[in-house]
Amino acid sequence: NSEPVQPTLWHDYGQFCLRTNMVDKAEECFREELQLPSARESSSFDTLLALAGVLLTQSKTPKGNKYLLDQAEVLLHTALRQQEGGEDNSPAGGEQKEQAPAGSANTSLCWAMLALLYSKTKGLNSDACQNCVFKAAQEKRQISMGNATIEVDGMTHLVFCLLDLSLPQVAADALAICESISPLDSLLCKVQTHYLLREYSEASEVLAEVFELCEHDDVRPFVLQGKIHYKMGNFQGAIGSFTHVMSINASACTLDVLLIYGKALLHVGTEGSVKTALDVFVFACQKCPCASTWLGCAQCCIYLEDFANAEIALTEASVLDAKNAKVWAYTCILSLKVGRFGVAESALEFVLLENLEDATLLNVIAKELAACSMHRQAAQVLRKSLGVASSGETLKLLGDSLFLLGSKLEAKTLYDNLLSEHGSDIGSETSEAVRKQIESINLEFGLAAVPAA
């Protein structure tokens, strides 16, 4: 490719990796960006800071060592020299004088990160650490928080930046030495740290304190509450929180919030909740159209049997992300529902090619295939589903498909596994039907009778 790779592509990929908990992969991305000629001329400040945060995170793991902290210190001094030297890493290099305020704020971020680093290597009360804390407090920055704009120094800003990068362990360390943050913002940061660490019960406990301090029109605690409810499987609670946020300030709902809101409504699964989910996904498409928002619209339309609009939504989603396995999955489901079996088989090939690892969705595809008497394809999908996660439903569905295909002994093995591994999880009617199926196979092949329940 003759086109030079843009540094921002590696940075964006690194951020994505952090948000999906692939810290080692994120490190590779940030290092790749810094190796690019354009980055070496004026290294991206955001990347230097992010990579330093990644190294601090890795130093806390069992494989961590002092060498990682030494690397982080070198990166932060590089960033500091860049900022204090007046280098401008924006494309419009001639406007560097107008960027001075941002550079000053970046400098305070560097000092704050160095303070955090030195608190680990030299001690919080060391001269080096306290000097960095002092310098981090010299420059202020205006940032948006909820419905308001607040002024923060370098230490407080660092906590927010680390949480935004999904580096909760390092953010918690920074919060522990940050004395300038307000009590409310400190509690909100603790909630978000617990949330990112998947400590949802602890997050809920701290959130109760937040509600005692926040203003009635502050949407931040309700956004966090909705996310926590969703992760804990309380979909009605999540819907209530996000509905409250929308009623106060719909513009405060970021894309991730809208997607979770829509998914929670889909989980409830009533006609009314799905119609509301469609409204949420349409609003998300207007705000930030992407494959996930269009896919949400398609899911709702399929449920509501509005197949024409479902096809439009899936077409938009595939244009934006042609390798999205879920888009192909719902394209397959829609095609089966409208009788376009050739298109369904083509879509199924892409589902398997892109390695869909959602066992629930794979089972939905298999059910649609079985309903269309496409048992060979259904069995193929169900084997894939079993490879992702074994469940009673998958074993039953695969056993039924194999039985109808004539592979009755293999079906019997699956039925036996179903009763032994998931017998207590399936209903009495299903259990009785499986036993009768096993008995019929035993009679046909002269095998021993199935033990009584």
Tab-separated table of C-alpha atoms in Angstrom:
chain	number	residue	atom	x	y	z
A	1	ASN	CA	0.000	0.000	0.000
A	2	SER	CA	1.515	3.304	-1.108
A	3	GLU	CA	-0.567	5.295	1.360
A	4	PRO	CA	1.356	5.990	4.608
A	5	VAL	CA	-0.240	4.591	7.770
A	6	GLN	CA	-1.753	7.359	9.865
A	7	PRO	CA	-0.593	7.368	13.510
A	8	THR	CA	-4.150	7.964	14.703
A	9	LEU	CA	-5.212	4.565	13.333
A	10	TRP	CA	-2.836	2.761	15.681
A	11	HIS	CA	-3.884	5.014	18.557
A	12	ASP	CA	-7.583	4.334	17.955
A	13	TYR	CA	-6.916	0.600	17.685
A	14	GLY	CA	-4.960	0.741	20.936
A	15	GLN	CA	-7.855	2.466	22.689
A	16	PHE	CA	-10.238	-0.187	21.349
A	17	CYS	CA	-7.967	-2.923	22.709
A	18	LEU	CA	-7.948	-1.287	26.148
A	19	ARG	CA	-11.734	-1.065	26.183
A	20	THR	CA	-11.952	-4.769	25.314
A	21	ASN	CA	-9.425	-5.703	28.016
A	22	MET	CA	-6.595	-6.601	25.606
A	23	VAL	CA	-3.862	-4.668	27.411
A	24	ASP	CA	-0.897	-6.438	25.790
A	25	LYS	CA	-2.358	-5.853	22.328
A	26	ALA	CA	-2.911	-2.189	23.187
A	27	GLU	CA	0.771	-1.882	24.096
A	28	GLU	CA	1.716	-3.240	20.659
A	29	CYS	CA	-0.559	-0.695	18.963
A	30	PHE	CA	0.845	2.288	20.845
A	31	ARG	CA	4.414	1.159	20.186
A	32	GLU	CA	3.620	0.722	16.483
A	33	GLU	CA	2.384	4.308	16.329
A	34	LEU	CA	5.534	5.647	17.971
A	35	GLN	CA	7.659	3.792	15.394
A	36	LEU	CA	6.040	5.578	12.447
A	37	PRO	CA	8.207	8.315	10.836
A	38	SER	CA	5.502	10.944	11.321
A	39	ALA	CA	5.201	9.997	14.992
A	40	ARG	CA	8.956	10.063	15.576
A	41	GLU	CA	9.106	13.619	14.312
A	42	SER	CA	6.559	14.705	16.886
A	43	SER	CA	5.324	11.833	19.047
A	44	SER	CA	1.636	11.858	19.894
A	45	PHE	CA	1.202	13.092	23.452
A	46	ASP	CA	-1.936	11.009	23.940
A	47	THR	CA	-0.097	7.873	22.850
A	48	LEU	CA	2.890	8.535	25.112
A	49	LEU	CA	0.531	9.006	28.055
A	50	ALA	CA	-1.548	5.939	27.161
A	51	LEU	CA	1.509	3.723	26.750
A	52	ALA	CA	2.879	4.922	30.092
A	53	GLY	CA	-0.468	4.006	31.674
A	54	VAL	CA	-0.353	0.562	30.062
A	55	LEU	CA	3.161	-0.029	31.416
A	56	LEU	CA	2.036	1.000	34.900
A	57	THR	CA	-0.849	-1.462	34.614
A	58	GLN	CA	1.466	-4.263	33.483
A	59	SER	CA	3.860	-3.522	36.364
A	60	LYS	CA	1.056	-4.516	38.769
A	61	THR	CA	0.720	-8.006	37.267
A	62	PRO	CA	2.704	-11.049	38.529
A	63	LYS	CA	5.015	-10.685	35.505
A	64	GLY	CA	5.585	-6.982	36.153
A	65	ASN	CA	9.037	-5.623	36.952
A	66	LYS	CA	10.904	-2.360	37.586
A	67	TYR	CA	11.995	-2.229	33.938
A	68	LEU	CA	8.406	-1.418	32.936
A	69	LEU	CA	8.363	1.540	35.329
A	70	ASP	CA	11.694	2.745	33.924
A	71	GLN	CA	10.216	2.639	30.417
A	72	ALA	CA	7.171	4.585	31.596
A	73	GLU	CA	9.436	7.269	33.114
A	74	VAL	CA	11.322	7.660	29.821
A	75	LEU	CA	8.043	8.036	27.909
A	76	LEU	CA	6.734	10.666	30.320
A	77	HIS	CA	9.934	12.707	30.142
A	78	THR	CA	9.699	12.524	26.341
A	79	ALA	CA	6.143	13.832	26.498
A	80	LEU	CA	7.199	16.535	28.936
A	81	ARG	CA	10.031	17.733	26.702
A	82	GLN	CA	7.645	17.740	23.758
A	83	GLN	CA	5.145	19.945	25.593
A	84	GLU	CA	7.618	22.288	27.246
A	85	GLY	CA	9.572	22.579	24.004
A	86	GLY	CA	6.489	23.920	22.250
A	87	GLU	CA	6.246	21.076	19.744
A	88	ASP	CA	2.886	20.781	18.096
A	89	ASN	CA	1.705	17.305	17.124
A	90	SER	CA	-1.391	18.549	15.311
A	91	PRO	CA	-1.519	18.426	11.497
A	92	ALA	CA	-1.604	22.243	11.313
A	93	GLY	CA	1.900	22.843	12.638
A	94	GLY	CA	1.722	26.582	11.947
A	95	GLU	CA	-0.943	27.078	14.635
A	96	GLN	CA	1.134	25.945	17.582
A	97	LYS	CA	0.931	29.307	19.353
A	98	GLU	CA	-2.842	29.066	19.474
A	99	GLN	CA	-2.516	25.607	21.039
A	100	ALA	CA	-0.580	26.868	24.071
A	101	PRO	CA	-3.398	26.450	26.610
A	102	ALA	CA	-3.877	22.796	25.651
A	103	GLY	CA	-0.116	22.291	25.817
A	104	SER	CA	-0.056	23.725	29.330
A	105	ALA	CA	-2.808	21.340	30.372
A	106	ASN	CA	-0.894	18.474	28.788
A	107	THR	CA	2.195	19.503	30.760
A	108	SER	CA	0.243	19.298	34.007
A	109	LEU	CA	-0.949	15.830	32.959
A	110	CYS	CA	2.671	14.765	32.460
A	111	TRP	CA	3.622	16.014	35.925
A	112	ALA	CA	0.617	14.215	37.413
A	113	MET	CA	1.579	10.935	35.746
A	114	LEU	CA	5.166	11.352	36.939
A	115	ALA	CA	3.871	11.979	40.447
A	116	LEU	CA	1.942	8.707	40.258
A	117	LEU	CA	5.023	6.908	38.967
A	118	TYR	CA	7.312	8.335	41.649
A	119	SER	CA	4.778	7.471	44.356
A	120	LYS	CA	5.460	3.854	43.373
A	121	THR	CA	9.222	4.011	42.861
A	122	LYS	CA	10.357	6.655	45.357
A	123	GLY	CA	7.428	7.001	47.765
A	124	LEU	CA	4.547	9.453	48.017
A	125	ASN	CA	6.415	11.728	50.434
A	126	SER	CA	9.626	11.831	48.398
A	127	ASP	CA	10.839	15.184	47.082
A	128	ALA	CA	10.525	13.960	43.480
A	129	CYS	CA	6.892	12.928	43.932
A	130	GLN	CA	5.851	16.041	45.863
A	131	ASN	CA	7.568	18.307	43.332
A	132	CYS	CA	5.556	16.654	40.536
A	133	VAL	CA	2.332	16.958	42.549
A	134	PHE	CA	3.027	20.680	43.026
A	135	LYS	CA	3.694	21.261	39.319
A	136	ALA	CA	0.619	19.255	38.303
A	137	ALA	CA	-1.529	21.643	40.336
A	138	GLN	CA	-0.245	24.787	38.597
A	139	GLU	CA	-2.269	24.553	35.384
A	140	LYS	CA	-6.071	24.193	35.244
A	141	ARG	CA	-8.238	22.832	32.487
A	142	GLN	CA	-11.946	23.134	31.697
A	143	ILE	CA	-13.636	19.775	31.051
A	144	SER	CA	-17.264	18.711	30.629
A	145	MET	CA	-18.792	16.585	33.383
A	146	GLY	CA	-22.453	15.697	33.032
A	147	ASN	CA	-24.380	18.895	32.412
A	148	ALA	CA	-21.657	21.156	33.779
A	149	THR	CA	-18.152	22.320	32.906
A	150	ILE	CA	-15.653	22.070	35.724
A	151	GLU	CA	-12.094	23.277	36.222
A	152	VAL	CA	-9.555	20.616	37.190
A	153	ASP	CA	-5.828	20.444	37.810
A	154	GLY	CA	-3.454	17.833	36.432
A	155	MET	CA	-3.991	15.196	39.132
A	156	THR	CA	-7.795	15.230	38.856
A	157	HIS	CA	-7.622	15.331	35.073
A	158	LEU	CA	-5.281	12.306	35.114
A	159	VAL	CA	-7.833	10.236	37.041
A	160	PHE	CA	-10.510	11.036	34.443
A	161	CYS	CA	-8.129	10.276	31.551
A	162	LEU	CA	-7.096	6.899	32.971
A	163	LEU	CA	-10.722	5.897	33.492
A	164	ASP	CA	-11.514	6.987	29.939
A	165	LEU	CA	-8.674	4.741	28.755
A	166	SER	CA	-10.173	1.826	30.746
A	167	LEU	CA	-7.137	1.537	33.018
A	168	PRO	CA	-9.021	1.188	36.322
A	169	GLN	CA	-6.183	-0.130	38.488
A	170	VAL	CA	-3.889	2.769	37.631
A	171	ALA	CA	-6.813	5.200	37.931
A	172	ALA	CA	-7.480	3.905	41.451
A	173	ASP	CA	-3.827	4.534	42.361
A	174	ALA	CA	-4.020	8.059	40.950
A	175	LEU	CA	-7.262	8.703	42.842
A	176	ALA	CA	-5.630	7.577	46.083
A	177	ILE	CA	-3.011	10.373	45.886
A	178	CYS	CA	-5.296	13.031	44.381
A	179	GLU	CA	-6.228	15.587	47.060
A	180	SER	CA	-7.781	18.196	44.773
A	181	ILE	CA	-10.742	16.178	43.472
A	182	SER	CA	-14.171	17.014	44.882
A	183	PRO	CA	-15.906	14.458	47.157
A	184	LEU	CA	-18.656	13.839	44.579
A	185	ASP	CA	-16.252	13.348	41.671
A	186	SER	CA	-14.081	11.103	43.842
A	187	LEU	CA	-17.048	8.842	44.578
A	188	LEU	CA	-18.101	8.801	40.919
A	189	CYS	CA	-14.576	7.777	39.937
A	190	LYS	CA	-14.635	4.999	42.540
A	191	VAL	CA	-17.916	3.715	41.099
A	192	GLN	CA	-16.474	3.711	37.592
A	193	THR	CA	-13.303	1.976	38.796
A	194	HIS	CA	-15.337	-0.819	40.407
A	195	TYR	CA	-17.469	-1.050	37.274
A	196	LEU	CA	-14.449	-1.428	34.987
A	197	LEU	CA	-13.030	-4.061	37.344
A	198	ARG	CA	-16.400	-5.879	37.166
A	199	GLU	CA	-16.960	-5.383	40.889
A	200	TYR	CA	-20.621	-4.534	40.464
A	201	SER	CA	-21.776	-5.051	44.049
A	202	GLU	CA	-19.030	-2.751	45.339
A	203	ALA	CA	-19.919	-0.206	42.662
A	204	SER	CA	-23.559	-0.244	43.788
A	205	GLU	CA	-22.558	0.373	47.397
A	206	VAL	CA	-20.484	3.448	46.515
A	207	LEU	CA	-23.208	4.649	44.146
A	208	ALA	CA	-25.621	4.887	47.078
A	209	GLU	CA	-23.301	7.509	48.598
A	210	VAL	CA	-23.181	9.378	45.290
A	211	PHE	CA	-26.954	9.828	45.198
A	212	GLU	CA	-26.797	11.529	48.598
A	213	LEU	CA	-24.416	14.207	47.261
A	214	CYS	CA	-25.434	14.827	43.647
A	215	GLU	CA	-27.896	17.396	42.310
A	216	HIS	CA	-31.255	16.150	41.031
A	217	ASP	CA	-30.373	17.039	37.423
A	218	ASP	CA	-26.954	15.333	37.456
A	219	VAL	CA	-27.261	12.395	35.045
A	220	ARG	CA	-23.870	10.813	35.781
A	221	PRO	CA	-24.954	8.562	38.671
A	222	PHE	CA	-28.008	7.374	36.716
A	223	VAL	CA	-25.844	6.479	33.711
A	224	LEU	CA	-23.541	4.427	35.941
A	225	GLN	CA	-26.517	2.885	37.725
A	226	GLY	CA	-28.011	1.796	34.410
A	227	LYS	CA	-24.748	0.207	33.285
A	228	ILE	CA	-24.373	-1.655	36.583
A	229	HIS	CA	-27.965	-2.901	36.472
A	230	TYR	CA	-27.412	-4.178	32.927
A	231	LYS	CA	-24.235	-6.055	33.844
A	232	MET	CA	-26.007	-7.643	36.823
A	233	GLY	CA	-28.903	-8.805	34.635
A	234	ASN	CA	-31.419	-6.331	36.068
A	235	PHE	CA	-32.738	-5.134	32.707
A	236	GLN	CA	-35.827	-3.402	34.103
A	237	GLY	CA	-33.605	-1.471	36.507
A	238	ALA	CA	-31.305	-0.472	33.650
A	239	ILE	CA	-34.279	0.697	31.574
A	240	GLY	CA	-35.554	2.809	34.484
A	241	SER	CA	-32.159	4.490	34.941
A	242	PHE	CA	-31.621	5.240	31.253
A	243	THR	CA	-35.203	6.440	30.792
A	244	HIS	CA	-34.568	8.917	33.608
A	245	VAL	CA	-31.380	10.098	31.903
A	246	MET	CA	-33.226	10.604	28.603
A	247	SER	CA	-35.936	12.609	30.367
A	248	ILE	CA	-33.374	14.956	31.920
A	249	ASN	CA	-30.928	15.364	29.046
A	250	ALA	CA	-31.082	13.059	26.020
A	251	SER	CA	-27.887	14.587	24.620
A	252	ALA	CA	-26.020	13.250	27.679
A	253	CYS	CA	-26.563	9.704	26.400
A	254	THR	CA	-23.383	8.684	24.630
A	255	LEU	CA	-23.337	5.930	22.025
A	256	ASP	CA	-22.384	3.207	24.508
A	257	VAL	CA	-25.250	4.227	26.802
A	258	LEU	CA	-27.779	4.177	23.958
A	259	LEU	CA	-26.611	0.737	22.844
A	260	ILE	CA	-26.912	-0.688	26.366
A	261	TYR	CA	-30.329	0.967	26.768
A	262	GLY	CA	-31.558	-0.581	23.520
A	263	LYS	CA	-30.158	-4.018	24.412
A	264	ALA	CA	-31.849	-3.910	27.826
A	265	LEU	CA	-35.177	-3.168	26.146
A	266	LEU	CA	-34.626	-6.061	23.716
A	267	HIS	CA	-33.893	-8.400	26.627
A	268	VAL	CA	-37.313	-7.627	28.133
A	269	GLY	CA	-38.770	-8.829	24.853
A	270	THR	CA	-42.314	-7.435	24.937
A	271	GLU	CA	-43.769	-5.719	21.899
A	272	GLY	CA	-43.813	-2.394	23.734
A	273	SER	CA	-40.211	-2.673	24.903
A	274	VAL	CA	-39.024	-3.637	21.410
A	275	LYS	CA	-40.802	-0.633	19.880
A	276	THR	CA	-39.118	1.614	22.446
A	277	ALA	CA	-35.793	-0.094	21.665
A	278	LEU	CA	-36.307	0.713	17.985
A	279	ASP	CA	-36.812	4.384	18.865
A	280	VAL	CA	-33.591	4.307	20.917
A	281	PHE	CA	-31.576	2.692	18.107
A	282	VAL	CA	-32.984	5.131	15.528
A	283	PHE	CA	-31.952	8.015	17.802
A	284	ALA	CA	-28.501	6.403	18.088
A	285	CYS	CA	-28.288	6.169	14.275
A	286	GLN	CA	-29.070	9.882	14.029
A	287	LYS	CA	-26.448	10.704	16.641
A	288	CYS	CA	-23.660	8.354	15.572
A	289	PRO	CA	-24.515	5.888	12.794
A	290	CYS	CA	-22.459	2.698	12.937
A	291	ALA	CA	-22.913	-1.019	12.383
A	292	SER	CA	-24.053	-1.574	15.987
A	293	THR	CA	-26.833	1.039	15.829
A	294	TRP	CA	-28.144	-0.215	12.490
A	295	LEU	CA	-27.933	-3.805	13.735
A	296	GLY	CA	-30.049	-2.837	16.745
A	297	CYS	CA	-32.671	-1.395	14.393
A	298	ALA	CA	-32.613	-4.607	12.347
A	299	GLN	CA	-33.109	-6.789	15.436
A	300	CYS	CA	-36.148	-4.752	16.459
A	301	CYS	CA	-37.639	-4.825	12.962
A	302	ILE	CA	-37.195	-8.599	12.703
A	303	TYR	CA	-38.961	-9.056	16.047
A	304	LEU	CA	-41.787	-6.751	14.889
A	305	GLU	CA	-41.891	-8.601	11.517
A	306	ASP	CA	-41.102	-5.404	9.635
A	307	PHE	CA	-38.849	-7.306	7.257
A	308	ALA	CA	-38.485	-4.559	4.637
A	309	ASN	CA	-36.992	-2.076	7.109
A	310	ALA	CA	-34.947	-4.860	8.694
A	311	GLU	CA	-33.308	-5.466	5.326
A	312	ILE	CA	-32.568	-1.757	4.913
A	313	ALA	CA	-30.976	-1.612	8.366
A	314	LEU	CA	-28.860	-4.722	7.733
A	315	THR	CA	-27.684	-3.315	4.406
A	316	GLU	CA	-26.533	-0.128	6.145
A	317	ALA	CA	-24.804	-2.181	8.845
A	318	SER	CA	-22.975	-4.374	6.327
A	319	VAL	CA	-21.753	-1.321	4.401
A	320	LEU	CA	-20.250	0.085	7.594
A	321	ASP	CA	-18.783	-3.234	8.800
A	322	ALA	CA	-18.704	-6.000	6.214
A	323	LYS	CA	-16.874	-8.371	8.578
A	324	ASN	CA	-19.335	-8.109	11.459
A	325	ALA	CA	-20.405	-11.694	12.181
A	326	LYS	CA	-23.594	-10.586	13.955
A	327	VAL	CA	-24.705	-8.594	10.923
A	328	TRP	CA	-24.359	-11.728	8.784
A	329	ALA	CA	-26.124	-13.760	11.481
A	330	TYR	CA	-29.220	-11.562	11.369
A	331	THR	CA	-29.013	-11.419	7.572
A	332	CYS	CA	-29.219	-15.213	7.637
A	333	ILE	CA	-32.156	-15.168	10.074
A	334	LEU	CA	-34.045	-12.569	8.031
A	335	SER	CA	-33.435	-14.444	4.767
A	336	LEU	CA	-34.791	-17.660	6.286
A	337	LYS	CA	-37.900	-15.877	7.540
A	338	VAL	CA	-38.691	-14.463	4.086
A	339	GLY	CA	-37.813	-17.685	2.235
A	340	ARG	CA	-34.577	-16.591	0.517
A	341	PHE	CA	-32.716	-19.798	1.300
A	342	GLY	CA	-29.828	-19.243	-1.098
A	343	VAL	CA	-29.072	-15.870	0.467
A	344	ALA	CA	-29.386	-17.453	3.911
A	345	GLU	CA	-26.781	-20.106	3.066
A	346	SER	CA	-24.399	-17.455	1.720
A	347	ALA	CA	-24.853	-15.374	4.860
A	348	LEU	CA	-24.276	-18.488	6.984
A	349	GLU	CA	-20.928	-19.036	5.273
A	350	PHE	CA	-19.845	-15.568	6.396
A	351	VAL	CA	-21.129	-16.207	9.929
A	352	LEU	CA	-18.838	-19.219	10.210
A	353	LEU	CA	-15.990	-17.535	8.331
A	354	GLU	CA	-16.011	-14.549	10.699
A	355	ASN	CA	-16.087	-16.961	13.658
A	356	LEU	CA	-19.204	-15.816	15.513
A	357	GLU	CA	-18.772	-16.743	19.184
A	358	ASP	CA	-22.234	-15.926	20.523
A	359	ALA	CA	-23.747	-19.297	21.455
A	360	THR	CA	-27.225	-17.833	22.022
A	361	LEU	CA	-27.308	-16.221	18.581
A	362	LEU	CA	-25.919	-19.371	16.954
A	363	ASN	CA	-28.777	-21.336	18.527
A	364	VAL	CA	-31.314	-18.845	17.165
A	365	ILE	CA	-29.879	-19.358	13.670
A	366	ALA	CA	-30.028	-23.133	14.141
A	367	LYS	CA	-33.692	-22.995	15.192
A	368	GLU	CA	-34.576	-20.996	12.075
A	369	LEU	CA	-32.645	-23.456	9.897
A	370	ALA	CA	-34.397	-26.408	11.532
A	371	ALA	CA	-37.783	-24.726	11.061
A	372	CYS	CA	-36.958	-24.576	7.348
A	373	SER	CA	-35.940	-28.287	7.363
A	374	MET	CA	-32.281	-27.346	6.757
A	375	HIS	CA	-31.072	-29.818	9.370
A	376	ARG	CA	-27.591	-30.378	7.928
A	377	GLN	CA	-26.816	-26.660	8.189
A	378	ALA	CA	-28.496	-26.495	11.596
A	379	ALA	CA	-26.236	-29.287	12.872
A	380	GLN	CA	-23.179	-27.449	11.541
A	381	VAL	CA	-24.155	-24.290	13.416
A	382	LEU	CA	-24.965	-26.186	16.607
A	383	ARG	CA	-21.571	-27.928	16.589
A	384	LYS	CA	-20.038	-24.469	16.418
A	385	SER	CA	-22.262	-23.356	19.293
A	386	LEU	CA	-21.146	-26.322	21.416
A	387	GLY	CA	-17.553	-25.317	20.778
A	388	VAL	CA	-18.319	-21.873	22.198
A	389	ALA	CA	-20.328	-22.987	25.249
A	390	SER	CA	-22.089	-26.227	26.096
A	391	SER	CA	-25.702	-25.892	27.196
A	392	GLY	CA	-28.734	-28.089	27.551
A	393	GLU	CA	-30.539	-26.245	24.790
A	394	THR	CA	-27.678	-26.760	22.328
A	395	LEU	CA	-27.371	-30.470	23.114
A	396	LYS	CA	-31.121	-30.945	22.647
A	397	LEU	CA	-31.231	-29.023	19.369
A	398	LEU	CA	-28.201	-30.816	17.931
A	399	GLY	CA	-29.560	-34.193	19.032
A	400	ASP	CA	-32.878	-33.478	17.303
A	401	SER	CA	-31.174	-32.381	14.067
A	402	LEU	CA	-28.916	-35.441	13.994
A	403	PHE	CA	-31.895	-37.714	14.706
A	404	LEU	CA	-33.751	-36.290	11.714
A	405	LEU	CA	-30.603	-36.639	9.580
A	406	GLY	CA	-30.429	-40.334	10.499
A	407	SER	CA	-27.395	-40.132	12.808
A	408	LYS	CA	-29.400	-41.631	15.631
A	409	LEU	CA	-26.578	-43.158	17.675
A	410	GLU	CA	-24.755	-39.824	17.772
A	411	ALA	CA	-28.057	-38.192	18.711
A	412	LYS	CA	-28.431	-40.713	21.557
A	413	THR	CA	-24.975	-39.791	22.882
A	414	LEU	CA	-25.999	-36.141	22.959
A	415	TYR	CA	-29.302	-36.954	24.658
A	416	ASP	CA	-27.462	-39.013	27.291
A	417	ASN	CA	-25.089	-36.098	27.910
A	418	LEU	CA	-28.052	-33.749	28.149
A	419	LEU	CA	-29.698	-35.818	30.885
A	420	SER	CA	-26.487	-36.399	32.832
A	421	GLU	CA	-25.067	-32.868	32.607
A	422	HIS	CA	-28.174	-30.679	32.408
A	423	GLY	CA	-30.986	-32.902	33.642
A	424	SER	CA	-31.819	-30.577	36.531
A	425	ASP	CA	-31.838	-27.497	34.274
A	426	ILE	CA	-34.340	-28.679	31.671
A	427	GLY	CA	-38.070	-28.886	32.272
A	428	SER	CA	-39.885	-32.100	33.054
A	429	GLU	CA	-41.625	-32.111	29.658
A	430	THR	CA	-38.320	-31.764	27.800
A	431	SER	CA	-36.736	-34.440	29.968
A	432	GLU	CA	-39.603	-36.849	29.289
A	433	ALA	CA	-39.458	-36.160	25.524
A	434	VAL	CA	-35.709	-36.842	25.481
A	435	ARG	CA	-36.158	-40.109	27.377
A	436	LYS	CA	-38.787	-41.281	24.895
A	437	GLN	CA	-36.448	-40.410	22.034
A	438	ILE	CA	-33.647	-42.419	23.665
A	439	GLU	CA	-36.005	-45.371	24.206
A	440	SER	CA	-36.978	-45.359	20.539
A	441	ILE	CA	-33.299	-45.412	19.536
A	442	ASN	CA	-32.574	-48.194	22.023
A	443	LEU	CA	-35.415	-50.303	20.610
A	444	GLU	CA	-34.296	-49.687	17.023
A	445	PHE	CA	-30.675	-50.705	17.711
A	446	GLY	CA	-31.288	-53.273	20.457
A	447	LEU	CA	-29.566	-51.258	23.183
A	448	ALA	CA	-30.109	-51.173	26.953
A	449	ALA	CA	-33.112	-49.212	28.237
A	450	VAL	CA	-32.597	-45.710	29.593
A	451	PRO	CA	-32.557	-45.563	33.438
A	452	ALA	CA	-35.634	-44.086	35.085
A	453	ALA	CA	-35.476	-40.502	36.329
